[in-house]
GROMACS .gro file of C-alpha atoms in nm:
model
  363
    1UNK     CA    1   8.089   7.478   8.051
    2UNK     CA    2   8.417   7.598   8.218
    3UNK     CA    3   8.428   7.881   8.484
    4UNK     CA    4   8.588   8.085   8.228
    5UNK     CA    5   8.295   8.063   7.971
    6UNK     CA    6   8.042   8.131   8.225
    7UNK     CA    7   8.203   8.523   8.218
    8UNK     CA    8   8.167   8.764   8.001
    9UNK     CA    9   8.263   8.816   7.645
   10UNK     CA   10   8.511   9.050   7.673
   11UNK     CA   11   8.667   8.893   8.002
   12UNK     CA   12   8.665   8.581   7.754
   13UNK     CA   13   8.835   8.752   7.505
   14UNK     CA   14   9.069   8.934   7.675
   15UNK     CA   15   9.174   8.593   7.853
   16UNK     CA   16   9.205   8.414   7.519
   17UNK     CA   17   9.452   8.674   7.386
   18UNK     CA   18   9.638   8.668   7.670
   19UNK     CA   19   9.645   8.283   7.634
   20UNK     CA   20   9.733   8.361   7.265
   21UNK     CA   21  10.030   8.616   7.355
   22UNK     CA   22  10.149   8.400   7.621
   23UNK     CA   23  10.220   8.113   7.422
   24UNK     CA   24  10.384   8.283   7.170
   25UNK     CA   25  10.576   8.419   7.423
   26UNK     CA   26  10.638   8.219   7.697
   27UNK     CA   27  10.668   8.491   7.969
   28UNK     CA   28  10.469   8.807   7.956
   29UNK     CA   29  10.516   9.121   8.207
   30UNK     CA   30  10.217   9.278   8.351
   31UNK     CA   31  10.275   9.654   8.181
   32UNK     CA   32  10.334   9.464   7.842
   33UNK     CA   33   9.945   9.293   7.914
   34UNK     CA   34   9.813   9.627   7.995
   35UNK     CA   35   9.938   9.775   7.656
   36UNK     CA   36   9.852   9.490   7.416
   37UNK     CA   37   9.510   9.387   7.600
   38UNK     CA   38   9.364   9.786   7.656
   39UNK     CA   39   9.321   9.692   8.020
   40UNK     CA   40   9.392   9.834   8.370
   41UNK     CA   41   9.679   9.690   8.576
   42UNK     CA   42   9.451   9.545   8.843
   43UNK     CA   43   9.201   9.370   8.579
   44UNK     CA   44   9.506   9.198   8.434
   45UNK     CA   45   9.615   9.094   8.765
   46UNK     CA   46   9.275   8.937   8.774
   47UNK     CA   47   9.253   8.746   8.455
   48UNK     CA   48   9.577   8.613   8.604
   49UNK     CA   49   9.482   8.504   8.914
   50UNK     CA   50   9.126   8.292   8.802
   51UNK     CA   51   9.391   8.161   8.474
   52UNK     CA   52   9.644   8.085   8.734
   53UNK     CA   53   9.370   7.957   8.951
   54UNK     CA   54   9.268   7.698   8.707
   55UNK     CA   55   9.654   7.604   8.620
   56UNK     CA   56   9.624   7.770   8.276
   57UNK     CA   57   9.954   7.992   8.355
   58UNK     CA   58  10.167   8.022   8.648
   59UNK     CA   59  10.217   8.366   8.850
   60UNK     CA   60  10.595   8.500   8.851
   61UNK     CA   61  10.792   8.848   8.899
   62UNK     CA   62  10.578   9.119   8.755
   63UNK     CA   63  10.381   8.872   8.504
   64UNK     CA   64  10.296   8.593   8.372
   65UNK     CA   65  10.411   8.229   8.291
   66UNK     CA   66  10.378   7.925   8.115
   67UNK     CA   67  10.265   7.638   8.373
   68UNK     CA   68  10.540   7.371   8.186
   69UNK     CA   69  10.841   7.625   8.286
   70UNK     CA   70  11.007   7.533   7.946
   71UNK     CA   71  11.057   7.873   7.861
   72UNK     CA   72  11.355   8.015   8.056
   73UNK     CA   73  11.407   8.318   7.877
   74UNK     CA   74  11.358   8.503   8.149
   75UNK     CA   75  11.488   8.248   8.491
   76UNK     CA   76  11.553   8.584   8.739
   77UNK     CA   77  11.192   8.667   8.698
   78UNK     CA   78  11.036   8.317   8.679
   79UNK     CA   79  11.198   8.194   8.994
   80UNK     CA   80  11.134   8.505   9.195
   81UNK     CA   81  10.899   8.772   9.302
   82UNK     CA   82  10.842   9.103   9.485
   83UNK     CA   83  10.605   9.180   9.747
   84UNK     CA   84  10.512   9.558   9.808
   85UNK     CA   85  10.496   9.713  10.189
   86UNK     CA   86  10.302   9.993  10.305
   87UNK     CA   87  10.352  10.106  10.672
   88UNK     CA   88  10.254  10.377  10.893
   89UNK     CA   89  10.618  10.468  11.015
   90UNK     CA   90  10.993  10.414  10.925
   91UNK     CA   91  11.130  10.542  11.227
   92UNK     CA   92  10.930  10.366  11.500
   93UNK     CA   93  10.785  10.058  11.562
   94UNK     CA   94  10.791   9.927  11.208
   95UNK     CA   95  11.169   9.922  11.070
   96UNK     CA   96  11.170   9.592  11.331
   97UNK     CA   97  10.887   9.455  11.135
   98UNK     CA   98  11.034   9.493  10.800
   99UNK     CA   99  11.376   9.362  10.881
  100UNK     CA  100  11.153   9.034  10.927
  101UNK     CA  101  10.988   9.067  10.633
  102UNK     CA  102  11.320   9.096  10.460
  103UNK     CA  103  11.513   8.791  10.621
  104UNK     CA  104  11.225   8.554  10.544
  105UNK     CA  105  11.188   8.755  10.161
  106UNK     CA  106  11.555   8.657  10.125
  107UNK     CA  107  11.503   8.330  10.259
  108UNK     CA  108  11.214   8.267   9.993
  109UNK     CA  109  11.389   8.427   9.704
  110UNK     CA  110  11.142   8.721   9.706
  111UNK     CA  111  11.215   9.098   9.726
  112UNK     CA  112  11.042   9.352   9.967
  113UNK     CA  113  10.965   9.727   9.794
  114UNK     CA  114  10.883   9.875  10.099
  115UNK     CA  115  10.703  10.213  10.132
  116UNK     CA  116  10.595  10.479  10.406
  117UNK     CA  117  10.285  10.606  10.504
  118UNK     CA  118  10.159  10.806  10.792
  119UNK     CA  119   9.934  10.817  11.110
  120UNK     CA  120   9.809  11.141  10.948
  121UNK     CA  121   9.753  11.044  10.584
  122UNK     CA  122   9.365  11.050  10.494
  123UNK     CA  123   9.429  10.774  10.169
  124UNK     CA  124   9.665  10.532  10.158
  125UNK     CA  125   9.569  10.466   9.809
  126UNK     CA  126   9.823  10.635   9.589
  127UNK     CA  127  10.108  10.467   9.796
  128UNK     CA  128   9.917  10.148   9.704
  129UNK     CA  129   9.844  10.231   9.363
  130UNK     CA  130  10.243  10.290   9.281
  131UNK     CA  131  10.334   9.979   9.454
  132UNK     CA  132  10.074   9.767   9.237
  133UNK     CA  133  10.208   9.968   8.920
  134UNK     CA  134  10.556   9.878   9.017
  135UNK     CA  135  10.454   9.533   8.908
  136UNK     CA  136  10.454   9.380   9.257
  137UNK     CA  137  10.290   9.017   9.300
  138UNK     CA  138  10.144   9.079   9.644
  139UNK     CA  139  10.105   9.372   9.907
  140UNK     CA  140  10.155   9.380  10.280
  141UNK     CA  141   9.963   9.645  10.423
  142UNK     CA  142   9.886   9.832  10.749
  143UNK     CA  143   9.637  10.105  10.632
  144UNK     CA  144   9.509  10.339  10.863
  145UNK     CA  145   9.167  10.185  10.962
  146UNK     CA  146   9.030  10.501  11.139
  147UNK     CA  147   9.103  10.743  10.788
  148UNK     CA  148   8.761  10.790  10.574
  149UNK     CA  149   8.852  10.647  10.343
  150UNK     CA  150   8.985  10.315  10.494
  151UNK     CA  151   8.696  10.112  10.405
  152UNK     CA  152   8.690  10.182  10.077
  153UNK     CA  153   9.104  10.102  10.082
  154UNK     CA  154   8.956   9.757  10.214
  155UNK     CA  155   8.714   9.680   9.924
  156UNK     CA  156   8.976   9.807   9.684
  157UNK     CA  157   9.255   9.572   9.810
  158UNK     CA  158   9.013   9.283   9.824
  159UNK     CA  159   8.950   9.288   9.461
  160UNK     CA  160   9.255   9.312   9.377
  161UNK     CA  161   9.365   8.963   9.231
  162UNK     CA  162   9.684   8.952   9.407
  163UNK     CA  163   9.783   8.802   9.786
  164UNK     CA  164   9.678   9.087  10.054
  165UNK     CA  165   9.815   9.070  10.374
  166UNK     CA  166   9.708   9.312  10.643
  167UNK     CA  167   9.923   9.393  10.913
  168UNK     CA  168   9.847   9.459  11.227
  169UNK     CA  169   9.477   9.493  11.126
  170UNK     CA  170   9.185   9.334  11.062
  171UNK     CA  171   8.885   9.389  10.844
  172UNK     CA  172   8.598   9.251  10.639
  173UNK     CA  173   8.514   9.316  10.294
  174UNK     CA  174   8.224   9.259  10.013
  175UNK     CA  175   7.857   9.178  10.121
  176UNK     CA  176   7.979   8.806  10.342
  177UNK     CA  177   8.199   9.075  10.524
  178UNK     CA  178   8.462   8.794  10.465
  179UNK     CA  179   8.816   8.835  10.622
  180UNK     CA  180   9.141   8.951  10.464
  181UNK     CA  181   9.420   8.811  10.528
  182UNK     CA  182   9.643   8.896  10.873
  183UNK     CA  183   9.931   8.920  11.084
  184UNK     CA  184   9.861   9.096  11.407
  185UNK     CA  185  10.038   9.105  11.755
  186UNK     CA  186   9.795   8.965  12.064
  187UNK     CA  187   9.815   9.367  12.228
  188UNK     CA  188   9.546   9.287  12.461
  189UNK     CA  189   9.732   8.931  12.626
  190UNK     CA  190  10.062   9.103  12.646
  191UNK     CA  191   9.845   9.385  12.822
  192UNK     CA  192   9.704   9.102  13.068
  193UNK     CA  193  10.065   8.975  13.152
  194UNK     CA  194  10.150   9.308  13.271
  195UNK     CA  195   9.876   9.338  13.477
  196UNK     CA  196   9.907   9.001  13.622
  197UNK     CA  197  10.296   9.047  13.667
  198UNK     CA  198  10.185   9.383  13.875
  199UNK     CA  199   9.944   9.173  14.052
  200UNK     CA  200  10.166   8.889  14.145
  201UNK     CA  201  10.399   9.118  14.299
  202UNK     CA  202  10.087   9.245  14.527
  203UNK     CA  203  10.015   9.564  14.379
  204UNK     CA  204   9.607   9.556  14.390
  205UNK     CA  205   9.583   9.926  14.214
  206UNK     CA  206   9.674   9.929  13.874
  207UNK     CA  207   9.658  10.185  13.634
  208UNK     CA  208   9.700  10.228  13.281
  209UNK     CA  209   9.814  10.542  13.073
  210UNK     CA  210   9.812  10.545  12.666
  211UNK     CA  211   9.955  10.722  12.374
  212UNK     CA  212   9.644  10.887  12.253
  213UNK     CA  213   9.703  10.856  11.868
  214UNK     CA  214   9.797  10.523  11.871
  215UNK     CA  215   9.602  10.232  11.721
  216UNK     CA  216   9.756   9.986  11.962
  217UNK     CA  217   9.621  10.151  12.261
  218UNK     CA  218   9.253  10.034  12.212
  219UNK     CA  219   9.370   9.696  12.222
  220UNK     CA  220   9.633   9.720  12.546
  221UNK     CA  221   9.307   9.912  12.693
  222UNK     CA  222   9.111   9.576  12.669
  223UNK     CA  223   9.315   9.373  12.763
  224UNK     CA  224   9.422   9.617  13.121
  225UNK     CA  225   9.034   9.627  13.167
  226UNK     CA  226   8.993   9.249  13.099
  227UNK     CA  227   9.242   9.155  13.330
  228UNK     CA  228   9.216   9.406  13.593
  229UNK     CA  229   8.831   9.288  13.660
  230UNK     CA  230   8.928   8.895  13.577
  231UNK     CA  231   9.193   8.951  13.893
  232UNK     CA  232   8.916   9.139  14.109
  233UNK     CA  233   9.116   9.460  14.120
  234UNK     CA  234   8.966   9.794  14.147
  235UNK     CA  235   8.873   9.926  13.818
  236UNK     CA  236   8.724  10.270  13.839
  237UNK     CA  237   8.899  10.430  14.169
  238UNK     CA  238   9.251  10.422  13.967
  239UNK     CA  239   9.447  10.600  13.662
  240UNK     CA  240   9.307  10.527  13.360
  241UNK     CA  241   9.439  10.835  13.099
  242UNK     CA  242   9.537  10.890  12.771
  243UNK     CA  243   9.853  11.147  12.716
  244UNK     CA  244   9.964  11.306  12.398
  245UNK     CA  245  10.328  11.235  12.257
  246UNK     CA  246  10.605  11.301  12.523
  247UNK     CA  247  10.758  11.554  12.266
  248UNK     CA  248  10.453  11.755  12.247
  249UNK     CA  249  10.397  12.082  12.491
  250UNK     CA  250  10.137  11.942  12.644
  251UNK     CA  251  10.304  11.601  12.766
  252UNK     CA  252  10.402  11.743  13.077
  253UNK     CA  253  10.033  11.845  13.234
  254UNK     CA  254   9.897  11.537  13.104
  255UNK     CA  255  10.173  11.305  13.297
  256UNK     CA  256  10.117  11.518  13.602
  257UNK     CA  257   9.746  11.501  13.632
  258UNK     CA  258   9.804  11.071  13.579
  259UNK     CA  259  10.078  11.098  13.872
  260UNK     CA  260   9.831  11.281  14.049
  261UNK     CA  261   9.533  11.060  14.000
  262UNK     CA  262   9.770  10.763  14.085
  263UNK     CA  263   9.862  10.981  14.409
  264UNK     CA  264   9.521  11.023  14.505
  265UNK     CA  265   9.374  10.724  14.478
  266UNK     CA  266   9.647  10.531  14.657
  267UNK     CA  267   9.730  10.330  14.267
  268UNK     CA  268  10.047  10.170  14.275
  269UNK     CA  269  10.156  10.057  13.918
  270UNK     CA  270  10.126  10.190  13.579
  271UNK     CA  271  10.116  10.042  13.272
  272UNK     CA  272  10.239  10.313  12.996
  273UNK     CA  273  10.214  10.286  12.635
  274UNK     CA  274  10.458  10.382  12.474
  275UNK     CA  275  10.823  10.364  12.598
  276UNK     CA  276  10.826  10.735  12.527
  277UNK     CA  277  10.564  10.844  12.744
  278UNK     CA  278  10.658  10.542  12.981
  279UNK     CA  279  10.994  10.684  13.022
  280UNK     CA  280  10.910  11.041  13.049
  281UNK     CA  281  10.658  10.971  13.320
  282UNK     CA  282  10.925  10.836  13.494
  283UNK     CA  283  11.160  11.104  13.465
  284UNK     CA  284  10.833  11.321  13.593
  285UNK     CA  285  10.845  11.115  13.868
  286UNK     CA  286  11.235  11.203  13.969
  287UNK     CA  287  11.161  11.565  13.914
  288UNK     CA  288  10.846  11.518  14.196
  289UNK     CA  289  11.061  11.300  14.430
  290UNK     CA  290  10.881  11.002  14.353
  291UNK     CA  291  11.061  10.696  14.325
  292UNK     CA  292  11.053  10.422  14.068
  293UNK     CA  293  10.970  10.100  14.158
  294UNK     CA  294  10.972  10.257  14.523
  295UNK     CA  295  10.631  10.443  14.552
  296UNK     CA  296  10.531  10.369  14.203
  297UNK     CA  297  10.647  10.039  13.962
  298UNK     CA  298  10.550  10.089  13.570
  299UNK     CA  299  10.590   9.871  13.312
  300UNK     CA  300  10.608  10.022  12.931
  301UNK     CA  301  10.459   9.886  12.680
  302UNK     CA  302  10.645   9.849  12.333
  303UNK     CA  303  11.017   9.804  12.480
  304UNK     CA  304  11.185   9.989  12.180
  305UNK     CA  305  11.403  10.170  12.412
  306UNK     CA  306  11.250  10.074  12.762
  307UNK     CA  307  11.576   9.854  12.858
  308UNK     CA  308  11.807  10.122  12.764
  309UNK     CA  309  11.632  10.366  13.067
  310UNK     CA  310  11.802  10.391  13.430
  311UNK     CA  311  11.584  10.234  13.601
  312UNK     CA  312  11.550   9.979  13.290
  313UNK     CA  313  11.215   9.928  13.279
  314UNK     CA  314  11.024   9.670  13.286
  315UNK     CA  315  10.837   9.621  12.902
  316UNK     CA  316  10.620   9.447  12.713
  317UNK     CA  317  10.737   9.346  12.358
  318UNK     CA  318  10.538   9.309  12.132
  319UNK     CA  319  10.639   9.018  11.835
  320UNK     CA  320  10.791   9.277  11.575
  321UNK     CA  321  11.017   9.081  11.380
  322UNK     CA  322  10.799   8.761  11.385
  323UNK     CA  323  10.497   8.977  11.232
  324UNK     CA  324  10.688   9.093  10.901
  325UNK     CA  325  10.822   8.712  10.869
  326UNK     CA  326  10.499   8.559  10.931
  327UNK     CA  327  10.324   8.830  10.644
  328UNK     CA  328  10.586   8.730  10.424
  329UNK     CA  329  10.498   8.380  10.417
  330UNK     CA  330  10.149   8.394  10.437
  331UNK     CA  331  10.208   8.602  10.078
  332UNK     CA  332  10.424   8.362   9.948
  333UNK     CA  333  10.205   8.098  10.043
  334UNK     CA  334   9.873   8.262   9.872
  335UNK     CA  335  10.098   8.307   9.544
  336UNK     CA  336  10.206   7.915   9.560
  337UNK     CA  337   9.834   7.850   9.586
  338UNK     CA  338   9.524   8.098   9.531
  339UNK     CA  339   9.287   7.831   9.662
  340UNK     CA  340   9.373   7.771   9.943
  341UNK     CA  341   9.154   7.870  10.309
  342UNK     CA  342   9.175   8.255  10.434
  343UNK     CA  343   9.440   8.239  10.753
  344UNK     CA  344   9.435   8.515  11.004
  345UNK     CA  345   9.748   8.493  11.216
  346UNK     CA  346   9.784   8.632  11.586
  347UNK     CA  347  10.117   8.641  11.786
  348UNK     CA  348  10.205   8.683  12.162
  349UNK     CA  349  10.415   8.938  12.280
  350UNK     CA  350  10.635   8.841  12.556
  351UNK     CA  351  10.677   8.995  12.923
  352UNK     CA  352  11.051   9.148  12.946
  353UNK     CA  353  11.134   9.185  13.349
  354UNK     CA  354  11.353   9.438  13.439
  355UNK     CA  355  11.399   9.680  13.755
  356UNK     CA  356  11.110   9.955  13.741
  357UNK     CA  357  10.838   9.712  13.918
  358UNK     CA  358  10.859   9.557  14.302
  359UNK     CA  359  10.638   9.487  14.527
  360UNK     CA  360  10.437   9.835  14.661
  361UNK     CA  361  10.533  10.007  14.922
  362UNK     CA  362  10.195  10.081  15.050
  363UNK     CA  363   9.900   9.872  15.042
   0.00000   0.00000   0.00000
């Protein structure tokens, strides 16, 4: 008995008219399936995938195919795809990401339909609910993981039947707590060169001071306190804050009490995530008197605009551009074969050395 037998009788059914329909046819969209067949989009999406999994049909540009390609009614569709993206921000951090995902989409004859979210939003599931309706053949996704709902999200996008490629995130889902598929930059190791640059140039205080909403700071926190401890540098008896966004009121007080910390307990070097906050704790530090790298070096941590700043500082970049193409082709690579073993992908950032970190002044 074949896989498909051993499911139910309406899942047979349904997958013998579609069978049916596509033979007649030769090429078959998704919303056509979803009319003719009484079935959601994402259960039609499934019936693809496990026919397309057992070589019955062949996966193209909103729909469905015959495997022998002798139908080309339709050759824009057959020979191309689109792959939905859902990100946090479109005016930070992210554009970088999707101009990569759209040179290797190009490259690959695929399209990107990319989409917004926020750092606010409780459910990213109507974004992703339009994007699969849209008829897309896989989704790249950064969902907020501390919303919620976000597990949920998870669960949902795991049973979808189409490629799902997180971005920087990770997560389980189903009762295995088996991995989705991801792209993620290695936060914590470019967090470690920092240190280790600071370290190298003698500075035995270092600090570290974080955005407080963002979800990279957990990670350039671990790495700070890996490193810090791994080099035998003091760990409690130096700055280690969290500030709110350097174009909120409160920016100001929070950046003061970390310059004062750093005063009082003779630390030498910040690390600042991000270049916002890095660069207006340095401009605090002109307005005190306090010179940068002089009687304090920082490095930021994003370099978005860090090498722009006078002093430019010195940054840590995380692998923007190499995280949307790398998403992009682990998609396309899940559509050119369902089978094959779950990859989870992780990048290094790279150290950028400017002129806002020397060697202390004072031990």
């Amino acid at each position: 008995m074949s896989n498909t037998d051993k499911r139910g009788p309406l899942q047979v059914a349904r997958r013998a008219r579609l069978l049916e329909q596509l033979q007649r046819d030769g090429v078959l969209r998704v919303s056509d399936l979803t009319d003719a067949l009484g079935a959601s989009t994402v259960t039609i999406r499934r019936d693809i995938a496990q026919l397309a999994s057992e070589g019955l049909v062949r996966r193209v540009h909103g729909g469905v195919a015959l495997p022998s390609g002798d139908d080309q009614r339709d050759s824009e569709d057959v020979f191309s795809g689109s792959i939905g993206m859902l990100v946090p921000s479109l005016d930070y951090y992210y554009p970088h990401v999707a101009r990569g995902a759209e040179e290797t989409a190009r490259e690959l004859d695929l399209r990107i339909v990319l989409r917004g979210s926020s750092y606010q939003t409780e459910d990213d599931r109507p974004q992703l609910n339009r994007l699969v309706d849209q008829g897309v053949d896989a989704l790249i996704v950064a969902p907020r993981m501390d919303a919620p709902t976000a597990q949920q999200t998870i669960e949902w996008l795991a049973g979808l039947g189409m490629p799902v490629v997180l971005l920087e995130r990770t997560a389980t889902a189903g009762p295995h707590h088996a991995h989705l598929e991801s792209v993620v930059s290695d936060h914590a190791q470019g967090a470690g060169m920092a240190v280790r640059h600071l370290a190298g140039l003698g500075h035995r205080k270092v600090g570290v001071v974080l955005a407080a909403l963002s979800p990279t700071s957990p990670h350039i926190h671990r790495g700070w306190h890996e490193a810090v401890t791994e080099l035998g540098l003091d760990v409690t008896g130096t700055v280690d804050e969290q500030v709110p966004d350097a174009r909120t009121p409160d920016s100001k007080d929070a950046l003061d009490k970390a310059l004062d910390q750093a005063l009082s307990t003779g630390t030498t070097a910040l690390l600042v995530h991000a270049d916002a906050e890095a660069i207006a704790l340095v401009q605090r530090c002109e307005e005190r008197h306090l010179s940068v790298p002089g009687d304090l070096s920082v490095i930021a941590y994003d370099d978005e605009v860090a090498g722009l700043f006078s002093p430019a500082l010195t940054a840590v970049r995380p692998p923007r551009g190499s995280i949307g193409r790398a998403a992009v082709r682990l998609a396309a690579d899940r559509l050119s074969d369902p089978q094959r073993p779950t990859h989870r992908i992780v990048i290094s950032p790279a150290l950028r050395i400017r002129d806002s970190a020397a060697a202390p002044n004072r031990p």
